[in-house]
Coordinates of C-alpha atoms in Angstrom, one line a residue:
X1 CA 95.4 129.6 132.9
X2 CA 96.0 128.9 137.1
X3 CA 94.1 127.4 139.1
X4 CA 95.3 128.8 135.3
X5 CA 96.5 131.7 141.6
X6 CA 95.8 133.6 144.6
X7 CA 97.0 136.5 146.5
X8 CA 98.4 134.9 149.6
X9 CA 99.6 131.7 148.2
X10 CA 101.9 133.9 145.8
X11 CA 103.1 136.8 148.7
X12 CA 103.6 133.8 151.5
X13 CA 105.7 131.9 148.8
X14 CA 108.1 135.1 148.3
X15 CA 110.0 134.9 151.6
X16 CA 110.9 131.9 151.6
X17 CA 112.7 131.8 148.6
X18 CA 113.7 135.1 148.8
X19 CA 116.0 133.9 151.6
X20 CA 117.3 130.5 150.4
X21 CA 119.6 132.3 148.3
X22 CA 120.9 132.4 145.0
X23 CA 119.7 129.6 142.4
X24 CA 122.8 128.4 140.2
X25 CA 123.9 129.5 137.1
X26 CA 122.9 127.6 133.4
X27 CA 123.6 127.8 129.9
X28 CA 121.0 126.7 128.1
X29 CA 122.8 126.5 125.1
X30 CA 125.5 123.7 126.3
X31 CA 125.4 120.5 125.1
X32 CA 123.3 118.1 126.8
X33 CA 125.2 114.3 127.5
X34 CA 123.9 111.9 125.6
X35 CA 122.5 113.8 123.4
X36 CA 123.2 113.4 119.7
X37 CA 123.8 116.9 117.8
X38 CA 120.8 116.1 115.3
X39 CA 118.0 118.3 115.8
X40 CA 115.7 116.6 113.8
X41 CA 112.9 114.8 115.8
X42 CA 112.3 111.3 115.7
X43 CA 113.6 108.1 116.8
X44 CA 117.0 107.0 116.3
X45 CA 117.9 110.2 116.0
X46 CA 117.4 111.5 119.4
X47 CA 118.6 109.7 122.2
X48 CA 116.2 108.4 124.8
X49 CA 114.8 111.0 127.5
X50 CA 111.9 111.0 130.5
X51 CA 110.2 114.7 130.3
X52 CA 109.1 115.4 133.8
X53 CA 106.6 118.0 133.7
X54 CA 105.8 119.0 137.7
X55 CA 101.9 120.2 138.3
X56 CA 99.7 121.3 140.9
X57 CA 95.6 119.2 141.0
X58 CA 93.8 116.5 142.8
X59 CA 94.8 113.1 142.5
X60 CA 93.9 110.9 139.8
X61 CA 94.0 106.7 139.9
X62 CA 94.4 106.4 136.1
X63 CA 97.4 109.2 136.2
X64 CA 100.4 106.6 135.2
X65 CA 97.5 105.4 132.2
X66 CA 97.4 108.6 130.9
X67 CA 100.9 109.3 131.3
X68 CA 101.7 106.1 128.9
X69 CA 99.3 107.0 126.2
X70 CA 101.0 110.9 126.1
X71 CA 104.6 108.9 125.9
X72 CA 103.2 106.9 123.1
X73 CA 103.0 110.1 121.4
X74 CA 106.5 111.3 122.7
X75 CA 108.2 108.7 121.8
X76 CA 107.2 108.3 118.1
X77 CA 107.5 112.4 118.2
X78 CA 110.6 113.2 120.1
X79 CA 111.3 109.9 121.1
X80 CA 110.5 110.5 125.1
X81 CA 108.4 109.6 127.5
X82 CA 106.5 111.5 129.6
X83 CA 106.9 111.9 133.4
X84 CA 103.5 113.4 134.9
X85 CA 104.4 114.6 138.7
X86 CA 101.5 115.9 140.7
X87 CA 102.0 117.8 144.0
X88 CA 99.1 118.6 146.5
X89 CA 97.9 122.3 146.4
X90 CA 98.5 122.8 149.7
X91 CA 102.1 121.8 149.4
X92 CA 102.9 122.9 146.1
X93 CA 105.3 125.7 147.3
X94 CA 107.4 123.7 150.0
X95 CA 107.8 120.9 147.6
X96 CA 108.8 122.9 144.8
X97 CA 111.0 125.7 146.2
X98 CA 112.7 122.1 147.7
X99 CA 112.8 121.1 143.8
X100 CA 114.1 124.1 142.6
X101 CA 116.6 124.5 145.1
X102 CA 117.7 121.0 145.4
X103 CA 119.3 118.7 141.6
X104 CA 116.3 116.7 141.4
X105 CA 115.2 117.2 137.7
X106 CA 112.5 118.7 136.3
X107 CA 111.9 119.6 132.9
X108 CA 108.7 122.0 132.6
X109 CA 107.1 123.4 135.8
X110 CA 104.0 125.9 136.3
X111 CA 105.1 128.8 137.4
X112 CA 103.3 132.1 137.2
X113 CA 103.3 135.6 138.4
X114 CA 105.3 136.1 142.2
X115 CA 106.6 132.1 141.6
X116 CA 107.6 133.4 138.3
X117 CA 109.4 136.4 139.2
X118 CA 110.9 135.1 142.3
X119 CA 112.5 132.3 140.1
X120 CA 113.6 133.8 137.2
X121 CA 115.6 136.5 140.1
X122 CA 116.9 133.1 141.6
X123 CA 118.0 131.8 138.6
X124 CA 115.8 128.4 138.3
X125 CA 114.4 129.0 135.1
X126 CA 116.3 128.7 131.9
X127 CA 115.8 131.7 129.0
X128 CA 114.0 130.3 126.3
X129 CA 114.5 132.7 123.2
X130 CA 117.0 130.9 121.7
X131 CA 115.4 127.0 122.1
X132 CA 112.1 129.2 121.1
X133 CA 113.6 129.5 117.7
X134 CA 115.3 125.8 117.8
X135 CA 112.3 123.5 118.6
X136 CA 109.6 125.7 119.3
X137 CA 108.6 126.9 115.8
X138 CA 104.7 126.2 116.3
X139 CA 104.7 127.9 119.8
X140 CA 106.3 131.1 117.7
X141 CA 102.6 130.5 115.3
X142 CA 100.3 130.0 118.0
X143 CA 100.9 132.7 120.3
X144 CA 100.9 136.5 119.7
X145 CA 103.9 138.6 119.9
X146 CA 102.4 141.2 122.7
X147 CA 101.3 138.0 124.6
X148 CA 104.9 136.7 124.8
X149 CA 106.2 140.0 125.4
X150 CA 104.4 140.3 128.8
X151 CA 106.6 137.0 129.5
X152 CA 109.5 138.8 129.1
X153 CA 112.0 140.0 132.0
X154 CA 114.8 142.3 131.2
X155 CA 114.6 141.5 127.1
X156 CA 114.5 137.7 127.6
X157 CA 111.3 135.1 127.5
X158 CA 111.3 132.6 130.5
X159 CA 108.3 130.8 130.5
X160 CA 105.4 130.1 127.9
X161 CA 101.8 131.3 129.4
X162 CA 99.1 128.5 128.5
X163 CA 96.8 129.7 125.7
X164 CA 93.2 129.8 127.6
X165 CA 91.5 133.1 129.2
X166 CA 94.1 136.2 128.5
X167 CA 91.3 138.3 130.2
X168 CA 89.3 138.2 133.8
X169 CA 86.2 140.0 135.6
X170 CA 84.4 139.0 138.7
X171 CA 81.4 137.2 138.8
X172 CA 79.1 135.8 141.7
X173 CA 77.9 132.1 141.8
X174 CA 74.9 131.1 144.1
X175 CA 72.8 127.6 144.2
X176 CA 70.0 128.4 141.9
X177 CA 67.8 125.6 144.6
X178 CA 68.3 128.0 147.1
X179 CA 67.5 131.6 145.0
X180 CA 64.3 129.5 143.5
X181 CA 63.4 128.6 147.3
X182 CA 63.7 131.9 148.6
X183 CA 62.3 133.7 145.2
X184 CA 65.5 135.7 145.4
X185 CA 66.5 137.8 142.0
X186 CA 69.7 137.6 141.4
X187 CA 69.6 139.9 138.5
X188 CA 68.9 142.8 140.8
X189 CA 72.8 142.3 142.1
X190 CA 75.2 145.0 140.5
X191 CA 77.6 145.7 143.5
X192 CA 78.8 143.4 146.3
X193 CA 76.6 145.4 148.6
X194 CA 73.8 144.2 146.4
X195 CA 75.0 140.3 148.3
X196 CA 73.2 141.4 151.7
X197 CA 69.9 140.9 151.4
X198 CA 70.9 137.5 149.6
X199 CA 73.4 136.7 152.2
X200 CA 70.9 137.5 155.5
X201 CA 68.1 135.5 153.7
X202 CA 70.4 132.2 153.8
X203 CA 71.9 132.8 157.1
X204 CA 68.8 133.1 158.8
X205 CA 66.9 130.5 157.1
X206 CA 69.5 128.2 156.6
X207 CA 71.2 127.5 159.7
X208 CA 73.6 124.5 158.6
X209 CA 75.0 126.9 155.0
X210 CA 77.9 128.9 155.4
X211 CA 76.4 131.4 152.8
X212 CA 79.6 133.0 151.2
X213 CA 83.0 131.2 150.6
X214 CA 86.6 131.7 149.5
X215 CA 87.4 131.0 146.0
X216 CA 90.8 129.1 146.9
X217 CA 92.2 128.0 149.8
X218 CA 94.6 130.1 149.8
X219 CA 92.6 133.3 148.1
X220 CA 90.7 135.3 150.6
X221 CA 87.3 136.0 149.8
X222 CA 87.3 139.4 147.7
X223 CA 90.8 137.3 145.7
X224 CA 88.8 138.1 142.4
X225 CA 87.7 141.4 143.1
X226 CA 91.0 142.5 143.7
X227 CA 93.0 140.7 141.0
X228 CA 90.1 141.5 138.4
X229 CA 90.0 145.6 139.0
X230 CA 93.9 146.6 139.5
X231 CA 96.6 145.6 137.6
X232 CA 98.8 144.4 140.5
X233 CA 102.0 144.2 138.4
X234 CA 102.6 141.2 139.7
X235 CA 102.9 140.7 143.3
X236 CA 100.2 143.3 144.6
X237 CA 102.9 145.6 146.4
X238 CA 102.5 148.7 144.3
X239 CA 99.6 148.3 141.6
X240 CA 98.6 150.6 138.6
X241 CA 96.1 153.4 140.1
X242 CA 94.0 153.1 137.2
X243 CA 94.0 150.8 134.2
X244 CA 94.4 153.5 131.5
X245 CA 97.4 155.3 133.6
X246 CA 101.0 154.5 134.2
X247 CA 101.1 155.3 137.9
X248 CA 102.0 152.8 141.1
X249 CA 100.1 153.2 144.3
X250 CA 99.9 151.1 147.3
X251 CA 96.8 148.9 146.9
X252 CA 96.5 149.0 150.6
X253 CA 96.1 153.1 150.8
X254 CA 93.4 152.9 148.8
X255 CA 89.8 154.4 149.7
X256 CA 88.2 151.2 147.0
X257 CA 90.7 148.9 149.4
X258 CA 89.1 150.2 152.6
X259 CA 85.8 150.1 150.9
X260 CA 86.3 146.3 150.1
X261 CA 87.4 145.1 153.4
X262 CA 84.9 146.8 155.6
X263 CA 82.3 145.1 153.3
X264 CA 84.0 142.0 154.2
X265 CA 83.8 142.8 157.9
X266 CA 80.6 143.8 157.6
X267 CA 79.5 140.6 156.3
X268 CA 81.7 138.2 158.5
X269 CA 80.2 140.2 161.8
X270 CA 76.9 139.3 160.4
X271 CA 77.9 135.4 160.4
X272 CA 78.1 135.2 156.4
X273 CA 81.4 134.3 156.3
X274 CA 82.7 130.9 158.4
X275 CA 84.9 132.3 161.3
X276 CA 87.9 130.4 160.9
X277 CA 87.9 131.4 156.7
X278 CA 91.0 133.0 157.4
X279 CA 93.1 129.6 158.3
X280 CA 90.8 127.0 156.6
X281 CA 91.0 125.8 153.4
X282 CA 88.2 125.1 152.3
X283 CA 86.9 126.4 149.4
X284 CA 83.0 127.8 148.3
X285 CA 83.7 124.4 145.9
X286 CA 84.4 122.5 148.5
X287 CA 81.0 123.3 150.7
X288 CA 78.8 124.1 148.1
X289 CA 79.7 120.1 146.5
X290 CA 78.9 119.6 150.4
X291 CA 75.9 120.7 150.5
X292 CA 77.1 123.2 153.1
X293 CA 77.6 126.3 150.9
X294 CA 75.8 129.0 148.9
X295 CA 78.1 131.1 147.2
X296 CA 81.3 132.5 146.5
X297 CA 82.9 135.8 144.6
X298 CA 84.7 133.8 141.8
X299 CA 86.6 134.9 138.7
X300 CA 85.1 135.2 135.3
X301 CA 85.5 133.7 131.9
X302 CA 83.4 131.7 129.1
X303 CA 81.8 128.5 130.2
X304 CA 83.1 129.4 134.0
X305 CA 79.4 128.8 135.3
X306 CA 78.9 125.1 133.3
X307 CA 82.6 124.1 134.4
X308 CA 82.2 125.1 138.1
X309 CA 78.4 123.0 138.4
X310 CA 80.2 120.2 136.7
X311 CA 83.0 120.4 139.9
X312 CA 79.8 121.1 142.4
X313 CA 77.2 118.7 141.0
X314 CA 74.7 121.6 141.2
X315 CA 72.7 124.7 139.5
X316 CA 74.2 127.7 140.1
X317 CA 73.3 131.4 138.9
X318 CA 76.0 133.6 137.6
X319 CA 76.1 137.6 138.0
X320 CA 79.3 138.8 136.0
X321 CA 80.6 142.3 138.3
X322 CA 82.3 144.4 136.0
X323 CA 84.1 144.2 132.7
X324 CA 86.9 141.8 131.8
X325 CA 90.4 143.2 131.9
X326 CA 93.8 142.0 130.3
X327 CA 97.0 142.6 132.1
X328 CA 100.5 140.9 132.0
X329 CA 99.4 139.2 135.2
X330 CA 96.8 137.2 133.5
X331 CA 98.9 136.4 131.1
X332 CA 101.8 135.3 132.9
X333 CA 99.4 133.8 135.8
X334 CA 99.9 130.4 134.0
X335 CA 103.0 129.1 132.3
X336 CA 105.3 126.5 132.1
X337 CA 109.0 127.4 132.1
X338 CA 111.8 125.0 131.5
X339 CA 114.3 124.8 135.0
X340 CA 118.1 125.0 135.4
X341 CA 117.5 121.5 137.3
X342 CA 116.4 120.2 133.1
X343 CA 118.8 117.4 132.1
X344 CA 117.8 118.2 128.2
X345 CA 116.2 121.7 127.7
X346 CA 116.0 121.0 124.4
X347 CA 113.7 117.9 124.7
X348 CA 111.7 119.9 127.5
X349 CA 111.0 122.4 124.9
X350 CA 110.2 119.7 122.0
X351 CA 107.6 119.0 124.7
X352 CA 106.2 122.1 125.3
X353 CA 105.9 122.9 121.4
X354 CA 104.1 119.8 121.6
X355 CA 101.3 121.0 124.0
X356 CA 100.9 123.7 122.1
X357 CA 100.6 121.5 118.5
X358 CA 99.3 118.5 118.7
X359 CA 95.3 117.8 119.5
X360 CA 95.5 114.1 120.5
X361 CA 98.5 114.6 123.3
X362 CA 96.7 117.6 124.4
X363 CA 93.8 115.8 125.0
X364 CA 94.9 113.1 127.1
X365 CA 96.5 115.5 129.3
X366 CA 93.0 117.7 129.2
X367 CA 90.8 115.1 129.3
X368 CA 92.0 111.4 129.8
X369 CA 92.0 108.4 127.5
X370 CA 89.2 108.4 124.9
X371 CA 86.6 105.3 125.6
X372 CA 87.7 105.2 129.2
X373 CA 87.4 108.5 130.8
X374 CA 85.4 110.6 128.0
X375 CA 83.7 109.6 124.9
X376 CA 82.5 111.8 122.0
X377 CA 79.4 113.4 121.4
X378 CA 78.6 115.2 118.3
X379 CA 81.5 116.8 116.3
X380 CA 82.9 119.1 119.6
X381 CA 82.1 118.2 122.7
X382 CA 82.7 115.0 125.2
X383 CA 80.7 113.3 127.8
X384 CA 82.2 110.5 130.4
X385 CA 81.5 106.7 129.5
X386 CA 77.9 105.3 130.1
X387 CA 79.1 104.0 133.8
X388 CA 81.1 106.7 134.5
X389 CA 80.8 110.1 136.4
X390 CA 82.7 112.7 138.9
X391 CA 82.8 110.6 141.4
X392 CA 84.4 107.4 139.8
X393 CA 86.3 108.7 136.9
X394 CA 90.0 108.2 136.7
X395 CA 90.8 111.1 135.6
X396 CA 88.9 114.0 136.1
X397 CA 91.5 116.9 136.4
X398 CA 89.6 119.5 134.9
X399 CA 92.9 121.7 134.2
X400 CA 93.1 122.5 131.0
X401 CA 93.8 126.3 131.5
X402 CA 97.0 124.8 132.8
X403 CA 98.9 123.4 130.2
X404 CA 99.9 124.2 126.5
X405 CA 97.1 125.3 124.4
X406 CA 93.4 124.5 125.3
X407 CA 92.2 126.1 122.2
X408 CA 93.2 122.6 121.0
X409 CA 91.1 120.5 123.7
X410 CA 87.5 119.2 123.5
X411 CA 84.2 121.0 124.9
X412 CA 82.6 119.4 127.6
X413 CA 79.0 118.4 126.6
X414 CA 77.6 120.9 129.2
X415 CA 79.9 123.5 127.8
X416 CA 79.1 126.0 124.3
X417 CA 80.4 123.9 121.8
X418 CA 81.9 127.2 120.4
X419 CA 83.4 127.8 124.2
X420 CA 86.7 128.5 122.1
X421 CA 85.4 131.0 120.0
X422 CA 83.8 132.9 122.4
X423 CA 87.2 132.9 125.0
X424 CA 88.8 134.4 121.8
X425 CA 86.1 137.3 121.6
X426 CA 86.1 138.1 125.0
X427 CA 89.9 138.3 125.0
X428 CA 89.8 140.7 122.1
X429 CA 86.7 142.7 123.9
X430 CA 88.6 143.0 127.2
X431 CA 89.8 146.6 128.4
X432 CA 93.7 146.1 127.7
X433 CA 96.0 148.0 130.6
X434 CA 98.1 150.7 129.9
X435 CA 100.9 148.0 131.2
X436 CA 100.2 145.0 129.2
X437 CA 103.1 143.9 128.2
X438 CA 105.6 145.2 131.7
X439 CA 107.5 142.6 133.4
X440 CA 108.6 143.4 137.3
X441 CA 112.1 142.3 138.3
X442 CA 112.0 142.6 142.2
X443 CA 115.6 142.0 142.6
X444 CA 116.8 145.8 143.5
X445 CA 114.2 145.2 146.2
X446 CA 114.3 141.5 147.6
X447 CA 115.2 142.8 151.0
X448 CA 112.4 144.7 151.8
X449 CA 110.2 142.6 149.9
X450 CA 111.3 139.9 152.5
X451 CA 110.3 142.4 155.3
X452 CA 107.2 142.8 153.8
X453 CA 105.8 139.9 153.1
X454 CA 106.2 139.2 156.8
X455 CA 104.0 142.4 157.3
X456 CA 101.4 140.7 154.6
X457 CA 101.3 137.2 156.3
X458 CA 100.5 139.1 159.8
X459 CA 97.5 141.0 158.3
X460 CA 96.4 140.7 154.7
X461 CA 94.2 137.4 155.3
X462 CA 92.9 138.7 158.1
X463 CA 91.6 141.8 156.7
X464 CA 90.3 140.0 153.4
X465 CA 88.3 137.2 155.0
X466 CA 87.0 139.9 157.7
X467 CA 88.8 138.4 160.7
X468 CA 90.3 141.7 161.2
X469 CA 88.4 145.2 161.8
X470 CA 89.7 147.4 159.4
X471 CA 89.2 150.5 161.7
X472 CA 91.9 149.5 164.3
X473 CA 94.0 146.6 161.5
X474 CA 94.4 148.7 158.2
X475 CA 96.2 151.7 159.6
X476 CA 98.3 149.4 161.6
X477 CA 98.9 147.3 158.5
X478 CA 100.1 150.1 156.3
X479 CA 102.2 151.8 159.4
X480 CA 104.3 148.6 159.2
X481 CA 104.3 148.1 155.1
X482 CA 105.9 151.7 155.1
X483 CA 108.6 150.5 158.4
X484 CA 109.0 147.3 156.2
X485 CA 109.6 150.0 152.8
X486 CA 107.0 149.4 151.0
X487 CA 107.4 153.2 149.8
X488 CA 110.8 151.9 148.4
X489 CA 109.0 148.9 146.4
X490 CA 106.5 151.4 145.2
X491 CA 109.7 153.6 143.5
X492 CA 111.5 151.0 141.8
X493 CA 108.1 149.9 140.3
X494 CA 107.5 153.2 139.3
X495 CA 111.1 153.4 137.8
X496 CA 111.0 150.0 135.7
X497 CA 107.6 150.5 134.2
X498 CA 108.8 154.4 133.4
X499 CA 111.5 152.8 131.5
X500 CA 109.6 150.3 130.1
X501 CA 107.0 152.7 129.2
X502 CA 109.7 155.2 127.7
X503 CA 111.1 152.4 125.4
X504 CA 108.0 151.4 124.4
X505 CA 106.8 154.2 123.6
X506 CA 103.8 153.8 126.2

């Protein structure tokens, strides 16, 4: 799944929409105008439709090219074409809390954990059970039962995750140039404080290399330490104390929390860490394709480490931190839901069963147009064109985790040829949570949730990228969680998932 999403894009997001109000009603099973009552796909049969699908990524020149071979497919399909909309990272909330809000159609949008909850309280995303078992018969074969389950909010599924990594650790990535040139070993790393000796060898001989940075522009530096060793049940404000129990603490009261931060502190006082980390956003990708970075604390899957020195240009070595772990936040990190704002919600979800179906549309959308932006090599994997590289490609997106099924997409060439098999194994082999499958509705709470997040955007990037000192910030920050009722949060939390638990026989 999402880019696949870090912790202060999602909390920043919730006020906003929090306070625009109330999202207006649907029923998804109305009739759509213009739309014949066949069911039956193919043309003549269905009446003519654009399917916008709204997405987050860098631009790409050959975007519309790509978007006419995928309507190709459509149209012969489900008779539609396809509509590809990309939005800016960086503006991806404003633009799409405007969407949401606003008539302007939209027929399948990421969404994903605090996005997703926020929307499904506001009433922007349509329930998809019932068009499920309508037009989305090879979704239903494709994807598990427990899997959809975690998509689930009060008995009702309303958004599809992307079949890709169900399971995360932490790793560290550093430029294998610099570890050979220093004769550092990073095998002998099994802790962040293991980073130090590491971090103070590249400071001090490397003057112009920011030696550690942030995984996302919005994610603060220890994003994938945090989101890999809690379950944060969602939004972060109240997460499971341990991974095998049932019981909801405040992240921010905890000793590993303080622990983690004062590391940070540690580390930006020491100069490892760019000063302005907490407003910038640039990424560790960003310098390190720069030439101006070393490493970064990233998140860990199969074939993370040839994907991310395809994006840099560079060798990098990987130390994985911990095991991998499944929670309903992976899953439900990265879906695609269907909005009220749909003109057809049937047709969206003809779509979406084809992402999740068929190879060649898949692909396009994965990878580009065969001959142009990727050619095979071998039975599995893909290379680009002789001519053609990172820099010059039309279409180098790189998202796959994003959309539909990428069990269904090609291998890079510098990838495992069995990547796909080995994602399914380490899903399997991942340490499940004793929540996997609990859905969050924040509604009771939206008020002081509101409050909160306030409290958040004051002091949680801050404290993360080490531009805070714990000492004075943290007991400061949790004084004014608990004024803004974070203990109140923490209950109803505690309530759901003991109902959940208690139904489910958890």
């Amino acid at each position: 799944m999402r880019n696949r999403v870090s912790i202060l894009l999602l909390i920043m997001t919730m006020l906003t929409t929090l306070l625009a109000g109330c999202g207006k009603e649907s029923n998804p099973a109305a009739p759509v105008v213009g739309e014949e009552e066949a069911t039956d796909s193919g043309e003549g049969k269905l009446a003519p439709y654009e399917v916008k699908l709204v997405f987050y990524g860098p631009a790409q020149k050959d975007l519309e090219l790509v978007e006419q071979e995928m309507s190709k497919i459509t149209l012969e399909k489900i008779n539609a074409t396809v509509k590809l909309e990309r939005i800016e990272p960086a503006a991806w909330d404003q633009q799409t809390i405007l969407m949401l809000t606003g008539n302007e159609q939209v027929d399948l949008i990421v969404t994903g954990n605090t996005a997703f909850s926020r929307q499904v309280a506001q009433k922007q995303l349509l329930p998809l059970d019932e068009l499920l078992k309508s037009h989305g018969q090879d979704i239903l074969k494709v994807l598990q039962p427990e899997i959809l389950e975690a998509t689930k909010v009060d008995g009702q599924i309303y958004a599809i995750p992307s079949i890709r990594d169900f399971a995360a650790n932490a790793n560290v990535m550093m430029r294998k140039d610099l570890l050979d040139k220093y004769n550092l070993d990073a095998s002998t790393i099994k802790t962040l404080d293991d980073l130090d000796p590491f971090l103070e060898t590249i400071k001090k001989n490397e003057p112009t290399i920011t030696p550690l940075g942030k995984p996302g522009a919005a994610a603060p530096i220890i994003n994938r330490v945090l989101e890999t060793n809690w379950d944060v049940l969602g939004d972060y404000i109240g997460v499971l104390e341990k991974i095998d129990g049932l019981k909801v603490v405040n992240l921010f009261e905890t000793p590993e929390y303080e622990k983690l931060i004062k590391t940070v502190r540690r580390w930006y006082e020491a100069g490892y860490i760019s000063k302005d980390a907490a407003t910038s956003k640039e990424t560790a990708v960003d310098l390190i394709k720069a030439n101006i970075g070393f490493g970064v604390i990233q998140k860990g899957k199969p074939g993370a480490l040839a994907q991310t020195e395809q994006r840099v240009n560079t060798k990098l070595e990987l130390i994985n931190l911990g095991k991998q772990m499944t929670s309903t936040t992976n899953i439900t990190a990265i879906m695609l839901g269907i909005p009220t704002n749909s003109k057809n919600p049937e047709r969206a979800m003809m779509f979406l069963n084809l992402l999740n179906s068929d190879r060649d549309l898949i692909n396009l959308l994965d990878w580009g147009i065969e001959g142009k932006h990727y050619v095979k090599v071998g039975e599995k994997s893909i290379d680009f064109p002789p001519g053609v590289d990172a820099t010059n490609s039309g279409f180098n997106m790189r998202q796959g985790w994003m959309y539909g099924n990428q069990l269904l997409s090609h291998t890079w060439v510098t990838d495992n040829p069995n990547l796909w098999e080995e994602m399914d194994q380490y899903n399997r082999e991942s340490t499940k949570s004793a929540a996997l499958g609990f859905s969050y509705n924040p509604s009771p709470v939206k008020t002081e949730l509101a409050a909160i997040t306030n409290v958040v955007r004051q002091f949680q990037s801050g404290l993360e990228n080490g531009a805070l000192d714990p000492e004075v910030n943290l007991p400061k920050f949790n004084a004014a969680l608990r004024a803004a009722g974070i203990d109140k949060v923490i209950a109803e939390k505690q309530k759901q998932l003991n109902e959940w638990a208690e139904k489910n026989n958890k």
